[in-house]
Amino acid sequence: MRPSRFHFDQALAQAAGLKYYFTAKKIFHAYNIYKLTPSTSPSMSNISSKELKIIRWIVLFFLLLSTLLWSNTALLSQIQISAALPLHTALETASIVLFTSVFIVCWNAFDSVRKKSSVILAVAFLCTAIFGFFHAITFQGMPGFLSAIDMHKSLSFWLLSRSIVGVTLFGLILKRTSAHISTDKAWAILIFGLIFTLITSLTIFLAPEVIPSTFVEGYGQTSFKIYSEIALIFLNMLTAVLLYRQANDVEPEETITHLQIERAYLFLASCMMAMSEVYFSLYSNAREIFVIVGHVFQLLAALAIYRSMVAINIHAPYTILANNSAQMHTAAEELSVHKKRLTGIIETAIDGIITVDEMQKIVLVNPAAAAIFGYTVEALQNASLNEVIPTRHRKTHGAHLSQFGETGATRRKMGASYEDFYVTGLKADGTEFPIEASISSLIESGHRYYTVIFRDITDRKIAKEKLALYHTQLSQLSTALQSIREEERKHIARELHDDLGQLLAALRMDLSLLQRDSLVTEKTQKTLNSMDQLILTSITTLRRIATDLRPRALDEGGLFFALKTLQKDFSTRHGIDCEMIANEEQLILDDTHSTAIFRIVQESLTNVVRHAAASEVQIEFQRDESMLSFKISDNGRGIEKEDMQKSRSFGLVGMRERVKAMQGELTITSTIGEGTNLEIRLPLSITNDVT
């Protein structure tokens, strides 16, 4: 009969086992429906939700199985395994091999860019494998280790190895990010781990009494051993919960540059270790079934750790390589489709397309370009660009091309000016023709290529030249008509003043003599007075009409006096305050330009009366050695932009034509509600200054 203390510890272990089960079950189900939160761990990889679901079912299955076993602890503790020692050694050896494999992978994977976490994992599992080996060889019953103190040594090694695994996995969760570590520091950590393992192992072998007792012959496991197992159980349960939360956090990485870890399998490993620790707290001698069952769960945990750290880092690179190969194949197919599409666009384009290298050798030419120059595509391919450039332009074209490449610009139009963006091409028969072209550059594999897109604009250039000639002829016709009109005005004004004016004056003189006749009756006298008034009104009207046609002041006194007369007459007739800022010396010009300037001012004042509703007008002249400029401004309602472009705005059109005939500039600015400004600038070299 065993001592009562053993029965107490056994009952405690059974109660603890049931407590662990219900606690683990509650936590597992709680986190089974827990909404996962994101994580940014760079060394963790995720798995599919289907695989995670399978792992959850595996954990649940073993949890239910363990519950069944734990509920029959008293019955199962009576089952003794005769071959317990060989089975124990075999299971431990398998676990040692797996942990050693984890060390090899964690230490050697990506050794040029090691991370601190992978080095710590490697050292931890190496120490675990060493302590596991010492645990296996010192287990009670092994050759040379037959006493209870040897079992104490074995269990001490066991607790050390389990503690290292539990703490390492827990630390892996808390430390989500990891920095790179140098090779020297990695070796320093490895040496430190080995020294720690050596010192601890020597202590256990040579002075086992310094460690709290874990096993008593005839008594079984001590309270220290059981409570240590309980602590490991809760540590592994907490680790499992945290790993489950992080199981789906991180997307799989496209390229592997450091150690990868699948947390879902670490979750499975932590659950298996937690359950195994329960079994290891229940046995009282080395031959009980709980020892073997616990080591089976331990082996399952080691397999899960192996799968999470070793298998993924062996298979993942090949998987990613296969995926990349598939993506490259898809990209190659898409590139081929795009290339065919681009080739079709280039081949069917109606514009010519030529690509040359830095030596001006043609590397690409489309049929349209070859047809424009009168060649075949084969004849131009790999030929020099000089074949299609006139001889006199070849040297400058090469310099311009090099300069364009040095500026770093990617595209621009070719040609000398904005008005006429064209260059000259040379056909196969030696004919030169104008080309509208744009150029772009591209650097590929360290070499610069230039692509020119162009079209033959011979017909357009001819049409443009004809249009320019026609426009010039129209301008000349307009100028001639203006001159003829002015001459006609001058002639009519002179005829009205000289002929009709003299006749009216003579008629009034005769009427004045008749009024002085004594024989005229009073009634007749009234009629004669009325006729005199009518004749006077006619003379005034005649003078006004003659002045409007051609002011005599313009011919007799010059532009300055003509404008002064126009200013006074405008203010008197329309009641608008008109101010002119000028002096006579500024306005000494030839007859043609004096007339044009007078008509511009006259038309501007007419527009003010008709449209501006202004109360003030200012005319200001300025002159220097090369330019005569004047500005006409009012404070009226202003002009809408659309009104300035109306085809029936003949007043503005006439002013523009007069200014253009003198090769000047007319600028109109207007603000609605504030007034309008007309600014005219005339070069003196064109106005034929007579001074």
XYZ file of C-alpha atoms in Angstrom:
691
model
C 0.000 0.000 0.000
C 1.323 3.439 -1.090
C 1.732 6.221 1.464
C -1.214 8.547 1.933
C 0.860 11.479 0.627
C 0.965 9.811 -2.779
C -2.811 9.358 -2.809
C -3.191 13.063 -1.988
C -0.859 14.078 -4.827
C -2.594 11.686 -7.229
C -6.003 13.119 -6.357
C -4.578 16.604 -6.747
C -3.246 15.684 -10.191
C -6.617 14.195 -11.241
C -8.470 17.293 -10.094
C -5.903 19.472 -11.816
C -6.359 17.470 -15.020
C -10.129 18.047 -15.084
C -9.615 21.701 -14.196
C -7.143 22.092 -17.082
C -9.625 20.520 -19.468
C -12.573 22.728 -18.590
C -10.420 25.857 -18.561
C -8.844 24.996 -21.919
C -12.239 24.127 -23.419
C -13.736 27.473 -22.370
C -10.766 29.422 -23.689
C -10.692 27.439 -26.929
C -14.367 27.987 -27.666
C -14.174 31.634 -26.661
C -11.400 32.299 -29.154
C -13.010 30.108 -31.758
C -15.516 32.936 -32.273
C -13.093 35.759 -31.458
C -12.640 38.343 -34.216
C -9.000 38.230 -35.219
C -6.978 41.392 -34.911
C -4.234 42.402 -37.387
C -0.584 41.831 -36.698
C 2.510 43.124 -38.405
C 4.984 40.367 -37.587
C 7.379 40.121 -40.511
C 8.543 36.597 -39.729
C 5.128 34.959 -39.471
C 3.179 33.502 -42.381
C -0.468 32.547 -42.521
C -2.311 29.523 -43.872
C -5.681 29.050 -45.460
C -8.811 29.220 -43.342
C -9.589 25.646 -44.372
C -6.274 24.401 -42.942
C -6.809 26.376 -39.744
C -10.253 24.818 -39.421
C -8.711 21.342 -39.696
C -6.209 22.215 -36.965
C -9.044 23.370 -34.707
C -10.818 20.047 -35.204
C -7.587 18.156 -34.424
C -7.163 20.073 -31.171
C -10.789 19.514 -30.257
C -10.486 15.786 -30.990
C -7.429 15.335 -28.772
C -9.013 17.487 -26.087
C -12.106 15.273 -26.017
C -9.938 12.154 -26.044
C -7.850 13.495 -23.165
C -11.008 14.373 -21.277
C -12.086 10.762 -21.542
C -8.691 9.574 -20.300
C -8.493 12.130 -17.508
C -11.916 11.152 -16.248
C -10.633 7.575 -15.769
C -7.303 8.411 -14.159
C -7.667 5.906 -11.312
C -8.374 3.040 -13.698
C -5.700 3.925 -16.240
C -3.004 4.438 -13.586
C -3.135 0.691 -12.876
C -2.091 -0.114 -16.462
C 1.632 -0.817 -16.511
C 3.612 -0.915 -19.802
C 6.240 -3.655 -19.771
C 8.212 -2.100 -22.645
C 7.852 1.407 -21.297
C 11.596 2.168 -21.371
C 12.171 1.338 -25.085
C 9.008 3.211 -26.051
C 10.062 6.189 -23.971
C 13.519 6.186 -25.561
C 12.094 5.902 -29.081
C 9.591 8.745 -28.555
C 12.223 10.978 -26.981
C 14.686 10.209 -29.775
C 12.105 11.204 -32.391
C 11.439 14.478 -30.557
C 15.185 15.139 -30.272
C 15.634 14.607 -34.018
C 12.764 16.972 -34.799
C 14.073 19.704 -32.497
C 17.559 19.290 -33.963
C 16.075 19.760 -37.429
C 14.396 22.961 -36.229
C 17.790 24.182 -34.988
C 19.464 23.407 -38.314
C 16.820 25.249 -40.335
C 16.552 28.250 -38.004
C 20.318 28.608 -37.859
C 21.171 28.103 -41.525
C 18.148 29.578 -43.320
C 19.071 32.994 -44.769
C 22.303 33.044 -42.765
C 23.444 36.166 -44.638
C 20.435 38.154 -43.375
C 19.708 36.483 -40.052
C 17.135 37.976 -37.753
C 17.552 37.976 -34.004
C 14.374 35.942 -33.472
C 15.530 33.126 -35.779
C 18.887 32.919 -33.945
C 17.168 32.723 -30.549
C 14.799 30.035 -31.862
C 17.727 28.028 -33.214
C 19.695 28.191 -29.942
C 16.590 27.457 -27.847
C 15.696 24.296 -29.763
C 19.327 23.134 -29.758
C 19.395 23.443 -25.970
C 16.002 21.692 -25.839
C 17.365 18.805 -27.926
C 20.431 18.495 -25.678
C 18.373 18.537 -22.474
C 15.966 16.044 -24.093
C 18.889 13.748 -24.856
C 20.113 13.906 -21.246
C 16.539 13.304 -20.077
C 16.326 10.180 -22.228
C 19.650 8.667 -21.128
C 19.077 9.374 -17.422
C 15.509 8.086 -17.344
C 15.054 5.483 -14.595
C 15.898 2.070 -15.927
C 18.508 3.154 -18.465
C 21.948 1.520 -18.037
C 23.775 3.173 -15.170
C 20.702 5.172 -14.099
C 18.624 2.866 -11.923
C 18.065 4.797 -8.701
C 15.487 7.408 -7.726
C 18.116 10.170 -7.839
C 18.686 9.321 -11.500
C 14.939 9.760 -12.121
C 15.236 13.143 -10.388
C 18.026 14.072 -12.794
C 15.950 12.943 -15.766
C 12.888 14.927 -14.687
C 15.064 17.993 -14.034
C 16.323 17.818 -17.622
C 12.706 17.359 -18.725
C 11.449 20.456 -16.923
C 14.322 22.505 -18.349
C 13.622 21.419 -21.929
C 9.827 21.996 -21.605
C 10.381 25.397 -19.972
C 12.725 26.531 -22.744
C 10.205 25.548 -25.450
C 7.288 27.193 -23.635
C 9.112 30.439 -22.879
C 10.559 30.621 -26.407
C 7.160 30.262 -28.074
C 5.617 32.771 -25.673
C 8.419 35.241 -26.342
C 7.970 34.744 -30.083
C 4.399 35.988 -29.741
C 5.237 39.015 -27.628
C 8.149 40.096 -29.834
C 6.398 40.552 -33.171
C 9.186 42.392 -34.932
C 12.823 41.434 -35.096
C 15.917 43.275 -36.270
C 18.748 41.858 -38.310
C 21.726 40.504 -36.421
C 25.346 40.179 -37.418
C 27.091 36.838 -37.747
C 29.370 37.563 -34.785
C 26.410 38.297 -32.498
C 24.625 35.174 -33.724
C 27.631 33.034 -32.823
C 27.881 34.796 -29.464
C 24.270 33.853 -28.680
C 24.925 30.254 -29.737
C 28.041 29.984 -27.569
C 26.180 31.519 -24.620
C 23.389 28.948 -25.039
C 25.840 26.073 -25.182
C 27.723 27.331 -22.113
C 24.424 27.644 -20.228
C 23.482 24.111 -21.279
C 26.896 22.768 -20.223
C 26.868 24.443 -16.814
C 23.268 23.415 -16.098
C 23.896 19.819 -17.217
C 27.037 19.521 -15.075
C 25.114 20.908 -12.111
C 22.338 18.347 -12.541
C 24.778 15.481 -13.042
C 27.222 16.393 -10.273
C 25.042 18.174 -7.712
C 21.409 17.165 -8.282
C 20.563 17.966 -4.666
C 20.756 21.742 -5.339
C 17.593 21.399 -7.442
C 14.274 20.845 -5.659
C 13.381 17.183 -5.627
C 11.133 16.031 -8.458
C 10.842 12.294 -7.734
C 10.860 10.120 -4.599
C 11.208 6.350 -4.777
C 7.959 4.662 -3.721
C 6.285 8.046 -3.573
C 6.371 9.260 -7.145
C 6.427 12.855 -8.319
C 6.826 15.576 -5.752
C 4.640 18.642 -5.320
C 7.398 20.766 -6.907
C 7.274 18.618 -10.045
C 3.468 18.724 -10.246
C 3.214 22.463 -9.671
C 5.953 23.010 -12.242
C 3.846 21.023 -14.703
C 0.805 23.139 -13.804
C 2.805 26.304 -14.515
C 3.885 24.901 -17.883
C 0.277 23.963 -18.645
C -0.965 27.509 -18.097
C 2.003 28.968 -20.005
C 1.276 26.727 -23.000
C -2.462 27.461 -22.814
C -1.803 31.214 -22.841
C 0.619 30.791 -25.735
C -1.970 28.743 -27.646
C -4.622 31.430 -27.158
C -2.324 34.201 -28.406
C -1.131 32.135 -31.359
C -4.722 31.425 -32.328
C -5.489 35.133 -32.341
C -2.606 35.753 -34.709
C -3.184 32.725 -36.939
C -4.636 34.648 -39.904
C -3.048 38.038 -39.402
C -0.295 38.214 -42.002
C -0.620 37.791 -45.745
C 1.819 35.359 -47.362
C 4.957 37.022 -48.601
C 5.780 37.021 -52.302
C 9.500 36.678 -51.650
C 11.098 35.008 -48.657
C 13.998 36.963 -47.214
C 14.010 35.558 -43.671
C 12.752 32.647 -41.591
C 9.025 31.925 -42.052
C 6.803 30.559 -39.281
C 3.242 29.238 -39.509
C 1.543 30.231 -36.298
C -1.435 27.923 -36.722
C 0.830 24.912 -36.295
C 2.490 26.549 -33.302
C -1.024 26.896 -31.869
C -1.441 23.148 -32.377
C 1.956 22.508 -30.771
C 1.133 24.618 -27.711
C -2.183 22.787 -27.259
C -0.450 19.407 -27.536
C 2.236 20.439 -25.015
C -0.377 21.729 -22.578
C -2.237 18.409 -22.754
C 1.000 16.400 -22.515
C 1.993 18.263 -19.358
C -1.288 17.154 -17.775
C -0.385 13.528 -18.490
C 3.116 14.025 -17.091
C 1.632 15.281 -13.820
C -0.486 12.137 -13.312
C 1.974 9.192 -13.211
C 3.696 7.844 -10.123
C 6.184 5.442 -11.743
C 7.994 5.238 -15.069
C 5.936 2.293 -16.407
C 2.477 3.870 -16.215
C 0.574 4.474 -19.457
C 0.405 8.220 -18.778
C 4.168 8.447 -19.418
C 3.801 6.965 -22.913
C 0.637 8.941 -23.740
C 2.318 12.141 -22.598
C 5.334 11.458 -24.818
C 3.020 10.739 -27.752
C 1.446 14.191 -27.278
C 4.942 15.631 -26.925
C 5.918 14.022 -30.248
C 2.811 15.489 -31.874
C 3.833 18.903 -30.552
C 7.352 18.426 -31.934
C 5.883 17.456 -35.307
C 3.716 20.577 -35.293
C 6.752 22.732 -34.474
C 8.694 20.984 -37.237
C 5.845 21.682 -39.678
C 5.617 25.339 -38.665
C 9.338 26.094 -38.923
C 11.103 23.457 -41.020
C 8.659 22.285 -43.664
C 7.507 25.761 -44.653
C 11.062 27.033 -45.056
C 11.960 23.999 -47.176
C 8.860 23.935 -49.365
C 7.871 27.612 -49.432
C 10.755 28.783 -51.663
C 9.873 26.115 -54.221
C 6.183 27.042 -53.972
C 6.946 30.710 -54.462
C 9.319 29.847 -57.299
C 6.556 27.850 -58.975
C 4.087 30.702 -58.459
C 6.588 33.196 -59.809
C 7.210 30.972 -62.809
C 3.477 30.797 -63.455
C 3.197 34.571 -63.067
C 6.146 35.079 -65.401
C 4.522 32.789 -67.945
C 1.268 34.733 -67.675
C 3.175 38.019 -67.912
C 5.034 36.722 -70.963
C 1.743 35.826 -72.629
C 0.289 39.238 -71.785
C 3.471 40.887 -73.048
C 3.188 38.922 -76.283
C -0.420 40.071 -76.706
C 0.531 43.692 -76.000
C 3.486 43.403 -78.376
C 1.249 42.107 -81.164
C -1.257 44.860 -80.470
C 1.456 47.527 -80.486
C 2.976 46.087 -83.646
C -0.427 46.174 -85.307
C -0.938 49.805 -84.275
C 2.486 50.799 -85.598
C 2.065 48.862 -88.836
C -1.379 50.337 -89.583
C -0.702 53.908 -88.441
C -1.158 56.511 -91.189
C 1.602 58.641 -89.643
C 5.206 57.713 -90.191
C 7.090 56.291 -87.182
C 10.882 55.949 -87.083
C 13.073 54.991 -84.110
C 16.829 55.591 -84.179
C 19.626 54.904 -81.722
C 22.316 57.287 -80.524
C 24.300 56.698 -83.737
C 21.225 57.734 -85.777
C 20.792 54.223 -87.150
C 17.167 53.343 -87.880
C 16.073 50.443 -85.670
C 12.317 50.640 -86.322
C 10.328 51.963 -89.283
C 6.671 51.439 -90.168
C 5.219 51.075 -93.692
C 3.727 54.582 -93.624
C 7.158 56.124 -92.978
C 8.766 54.093 -95.754
C 6.010 55.098 -98.174
C 6.340 58.793 -97.310
C 10.059 58.731 -98.143
C 9.612 56.483 -101.184
C 11.503 53.483 -99.776
C 10.588 49.979 -98.644
C 10.683 49.037 -94.976
C 13.578 46.659 -95.639
C 15.593 49.394 -97.343
C 15.307 51.764 -94.385
C 15.778 49.158 -91.636
C 19.293 49.551 -90.103
C 20.035 52.407 -92.526
C 21.340 55.801 -91.430
C 18.818 58.537 -90.715
C 20.860 60.772 -93.035
C 19.276 58.900 -95.946
C 16.054 60.864 -95.406
C 17.589 64.219 -94.384
C 18.806 66.819 -96.916
C 22.583 67.153 -97.017
C 22.601 70.753 -95.791
C 20.639 69.785 -92.645
C 22.477 66.612 -91.609
C 25.142 68.199 -89.449
C 22.788 70.520 -87.589
C 20.187 67.769 -87.182
C 22.698 65.502 -85.446
C 23.701 68.331 -83.099
C 20.055 69.114 -82.319
C 19.350 65.441 -81.639
C 22.267 65.171 -79.192
C 21.237 68.393 -77.484
C 17.693 67.100 -77.113
C 18.988 63.941 -75.440
C 21.194 65.917 -73.046
C 18.324 68.130 -71.855
C 16.560 65.139 -70.319
C 13.299 66.062 -72.062
C 11.134 63.149 -73.132
C 9.245 64.722 -76.038
C 8.770 67.927 -78.031
C 7.691 69.183 -81.424
C 10.331 69.619 -84.088
C 10.731 72.853 -86.071
C 11.945 76.420 -85.778
C 8.905 78.254 -84.456
C 5.500 77.782 -82.922
C 3.851 79.119 -86.073
C 5.503 76.587 -88.334
C 6.557 73.331 -86.669
C 8.036 71.498 -89.615
C 11.337 70.133 -90.838
C 12.482 69.171 -94.309
C 12.626 65.568 -95.471
C 14.346 63.983 -98.456
C 12.578 61.425 -100.629
C 14.291 58.597 -102.445
C 14.133 60.522 -105.735
C 15.874 63.547 -104.176
C 12.721 65.626 -103.723
C 12.583 67.721 -100.572
C 9.266 68.137 -98.785
C 8.010 69.584 -95.477
C 7.333 67.298 -92.519
C 5.439 68.014 -89.318
C 7.108 65.911 -86.628
C 7.373 65.324 -82.909
C 10.282 63.567 -81.197
C 10.496 61.580 -77.969
C 13.374 59.843 -76.236
C 13.646 56.733 -74.090
C 16.563 55.126 -72.258
C 16.576 51.334 -72.497
C 19.369 49.170 -71.057
C 21.588 52.224 -70.757
C 21.129 53.256 -74.383
C 19.035 56.204 -75.573
C 16.592 55.808 -78.427
C 14.734 58.551 -80.285
C 11.317 58.049 -81.846
C 9.932 60.484 -84.431
C 6.254 60.509 -85.434
C 5.691 62.587 -88.557
C 3.464 63.298 -91.541
C 3.910 64.874 -94.960
C 2.380 68.380 -94.883
C 3.157 69.423 -98.448
C -0.523 69.986 -99.287
C -1.128 71.759 -96.000
C 1.890 74.009 -96.492
C 0.746 74.933 -99.993
C -2.757 75.651 -98.724
C -1.332 77.688 -95.853
C 0.829 79.731 -98.193
C -2.151 80.349 -100.469
C -4.245 81.369 -97.474
C -1.502 83.718 -96.255
C -1.230 85.258 -99.727
C -4.990 85.634 -99.932
C -5.056 87.257 -96.505
C -2.273 89.633 -97.520
C -4.161 90.561 -100.655
C -7.322 91.156 -98.614
C -5.384 93.391 -96.222
C -3.929 95.307 -99.134
C -7.390 95.590 -100.688
C -8.789 96.818 -97.379
C -6.027 99.407 -97.124
C -6.636 100.501 -100.699
C -10.359 100.761 -100.080
C -9.712 102.816 -96.957
C -7.474 105.138 -98.969
C -10.055 105.403 -101.769
C -12.757 106.047 -99.201
C -10.741 108.798 -97.597
C -10.037 110.367 -100.968
C -13.719 110.229 -101.799
C -14.587 111.778 -98.459
C -12.018 114.503 -98.991
C -13.352 115.165 -102.511
C -17.008 115.263 -101.420
C -16.182 117.460 -98.439
C -14.279 119.859 -100.684
C -17.118 119.917 -103.231
C -19.682 120.562 -100.516
C -17.593 123.323 -98.972
C -16.400 124.984 -102.122
C -19.390 124.638 -104.461
C -22.545 124.135 -102.439
C -21.248 126.247 -99.604
C -20.473 129.150 -101.932
C -23.884 128.867 -103.568
C -25.623 129.033 -100.218
C -23.481 131.967 -99.174
C -24.312 133.836 -102.426
C -27.969 133.030 -102.001
C -27.904 134.483 -98.501
C -26.198 137.649 -99.755
C -28.872 138.104 -102.400
C -31.539 137.514 -99.798
C -29.905 140.134 -97.538
C -30.082 142.730 -100.359
C -33.701 141.877 -100.937
C -34.475 142.360 -97.234
C -33.125 145.938 -97.424
C -35.481 146.890 -100.302
C -37.983 149.568 -99.118
C -40.710 148.249 -101.331
C -40.894 144.946 -99.413
C -44.011 144.697 -97.333
C -44.021 143.631 -93.715
C -45.502 140.285 -94.554
C -42.900 139.659 -97.226
C -40.188 140.757 -94.805
C -41.186 138.001 -92.405
C -40.979 135.449 -95.191
C -37.527 136.656 -96.185
C -36.298 136.418 -92.558
C -37.537 132.840 -92.383
C -35.736 132.025 -95.612
C -32.537 133.560 -94.233
C -32.748 131.400 -91.149
C -33.211 128.295 -93.272
C -30.240 129.196 -95.420
C -28.101 129.737 -92.293
C -29.171 126.341 -90.912
C -28.305 124.746 -94.240
C -24.858 126.329 -94.203
C -24.267 125.010 -90.629
C -25.463 121.521 -91.573
C -23.307 121.585 -94.696
C -20.226 122.472 -92.671
C -20.969 119.685 -90.148
C -21.405 117.100 -92.904
C -18.234 118.258 -94.609
C -16.348 118.099 -91.324
C -17.594 114.563 -90.636
C -16.515 113.519 -94.088
C -13.112 115.173 -93.850
C -12.300 117.711 -91.159
C -10.606 120.704 -92.662
C -8.541 121.043 -89.474
C -6.816 117.764 -90.362
C -5.612 119.220 -93.659
C -5.048 122.755 -92.519
C -3.816 122.402 -88.916
C -2.687 118.764 -88.628
C -3.687 115.825 -86.410
C -3.364 117.646 -83.103
C -5.813 120.423 -83.993
C -8.176 117.975 -85.692
C -8.333 115.877 -82.502
C -8.812 118.975 -80.338
C -11.718 120.015 -82.560
C -13.145 116.472 -82.378
C -12.784 116.503 -78.586
C -14.619 119.807 -78.131
C -17.354 118.920 -80.626
C -17.828 115.507 -78.916
C -18.172 117.032 -75.457
C -20.533 119.769 -76.700
C -22.726 117.494 -78.780
C -23.057 114.562 -76.321
C -22.418 116.117 -72.909
C -19.618 113.647 -72.070
C -16.480 114.937 -70.413
C -13.608 114.220 -72.845
C -9.975 114.897 -71.931
C -7.026 114.647 -74.327
C -3.460 114.441 -73.038
C -1.038 115.245 -75.894
C 1.055 118.002 -77.421
C 1.405 119.146 -80.995
C 4.974 117.847 -81.434
C 3.884 114.275 -80.645
C 1.316 114.265 -83.438
C 3.255 115.599 -86.420
C 2.758 112.681 -88.837
C 2.150 112.124 -92.540
C -1.330 112.476 -94.010
C -2.044 108.743 -94.306
C -1.272 107.899 -90.709
C -2.767 111.103 -89.337
C -6.002 110.193 -91.088
C -5.884 106.606 -89.759
C -5.283 107.729 -86.165
C -8.016 110.348 -86.416
C -10.484 107.740 -87.708
C -9.564 105.315 -84.902
C -10.218 107.994 -82.278
C -13.387 109.062 -84.057
C -14.715 105.471 -84.218
C -13.839 104.904 -80.543
C -15.799 108.002 -79.483
C -18.722 106.889 -81.641
C -18.715 103.495 -79.840
C -18.647 105.276 -76.488
C -21.776 107.206 -77.434
C -23.590 104.170 -78.846
C -22.690 101.434 -76.350
C -20.671 102.531 -73.308
C -23.074 104.893 -71.491
C -19.965 106.579 -70.083
C -19.629 109.966 -68.441
C -15.890 110.387 -68.898
C -13.446 109.634 -71.729
C -9.686 110.115 -71.718
C -7.348 110.115 -74.735
C -3.650 109.968 -73.914
C -0.718 109.986 -76.360
C 2.878 108.978 -75.636
C 5.823 109.018 -77.974
C 9.468 108.027 -77.883
C 12.143 107.572 -80.509
C 10.754 104.316 -81.891
C 7.103 104.067 -80.853
C 3.908 106.119 -80.830
C 1.259 104.798 -78.473
C -2.097 106.143 -77.385
C -4.832 104.921 -75.082
C -8.556 105.644 -75.149
C -10.375 104.767 -71.923
C -13.892 105.325 -70.596
C -15.813 104.571 -67.404
C -18.784 102.941 -69.112
C -20.441 99.581 -68.805
C -17.642 97.635 -70.540
C -17.678 95.091 -73.356
C -18.474 91.390 -73.055
C -15.767 89.100 -74.430
C -18.281 87.512 -76.795
C -19.184 90.944 -78.217
C -15.557 91.583 -79.152
C -15.593 88.468 -81.366
C -18.863 89.196 -83.166
C -18.539 89.193 -86.943
C -20.789 92.274 -87.215
C -18.622 94.422 -84.914
C -17.500 96.449 -87.930
C -16.215 99.339 -85.850
C -13.674 97.126 -84.040
C -12.851 95.279 -87.273
C -12.147 98.594 -89.016
C -9.859 99.730 -86.202
C -7.948 96.444 -86.297
C -7.482 96.704 -90.054
C -6.220 100.287 -89.812
C -3.742 99.333 -87.057
C -2.629 96.211 -88.943
C -2.008 98.315 -92.079
C 0.435 100.369 -90.020
C 1.957 97.144 -88.584
C 0.895 98.179 -85.130
C -0.767 96.436 -82.176
C -4.303 96.921 -80.866
C -5.174 95.700 -77.382
C -8.683 95.902 -75.930
C -9.248 95.310 -72.224
C -12.602 95.673 -70.547
C -14.121 95.060 -67.140
C -17.859 94.825 -66.922
C -19.208 97.816 -65.000
C -15.858 99.609 -64.896
C -15.160 100.594 -68.511
C -13.028 99.811 -71.551
C -9.421 100.561 -72.542
C -8.080 100.618 -76.099
C -4.296 100.672 -76.423
C -2.649 101.221 -79.815
C 1.098 100.959 -80.425
C 2.542 102.104 -83.759
C 6.233 101.806 -84.728
C 7.610 105.166 -85.847
C 9.688 103.597 -88.595
C 6.431 102.588 -90.243
C 4.569 105.852 -89.644
C 7.081 107.745 -91.819
C 7.683 110.514 -89.377
C 7.941 113.769 -91.302
C 9.760 115.628 -88.603
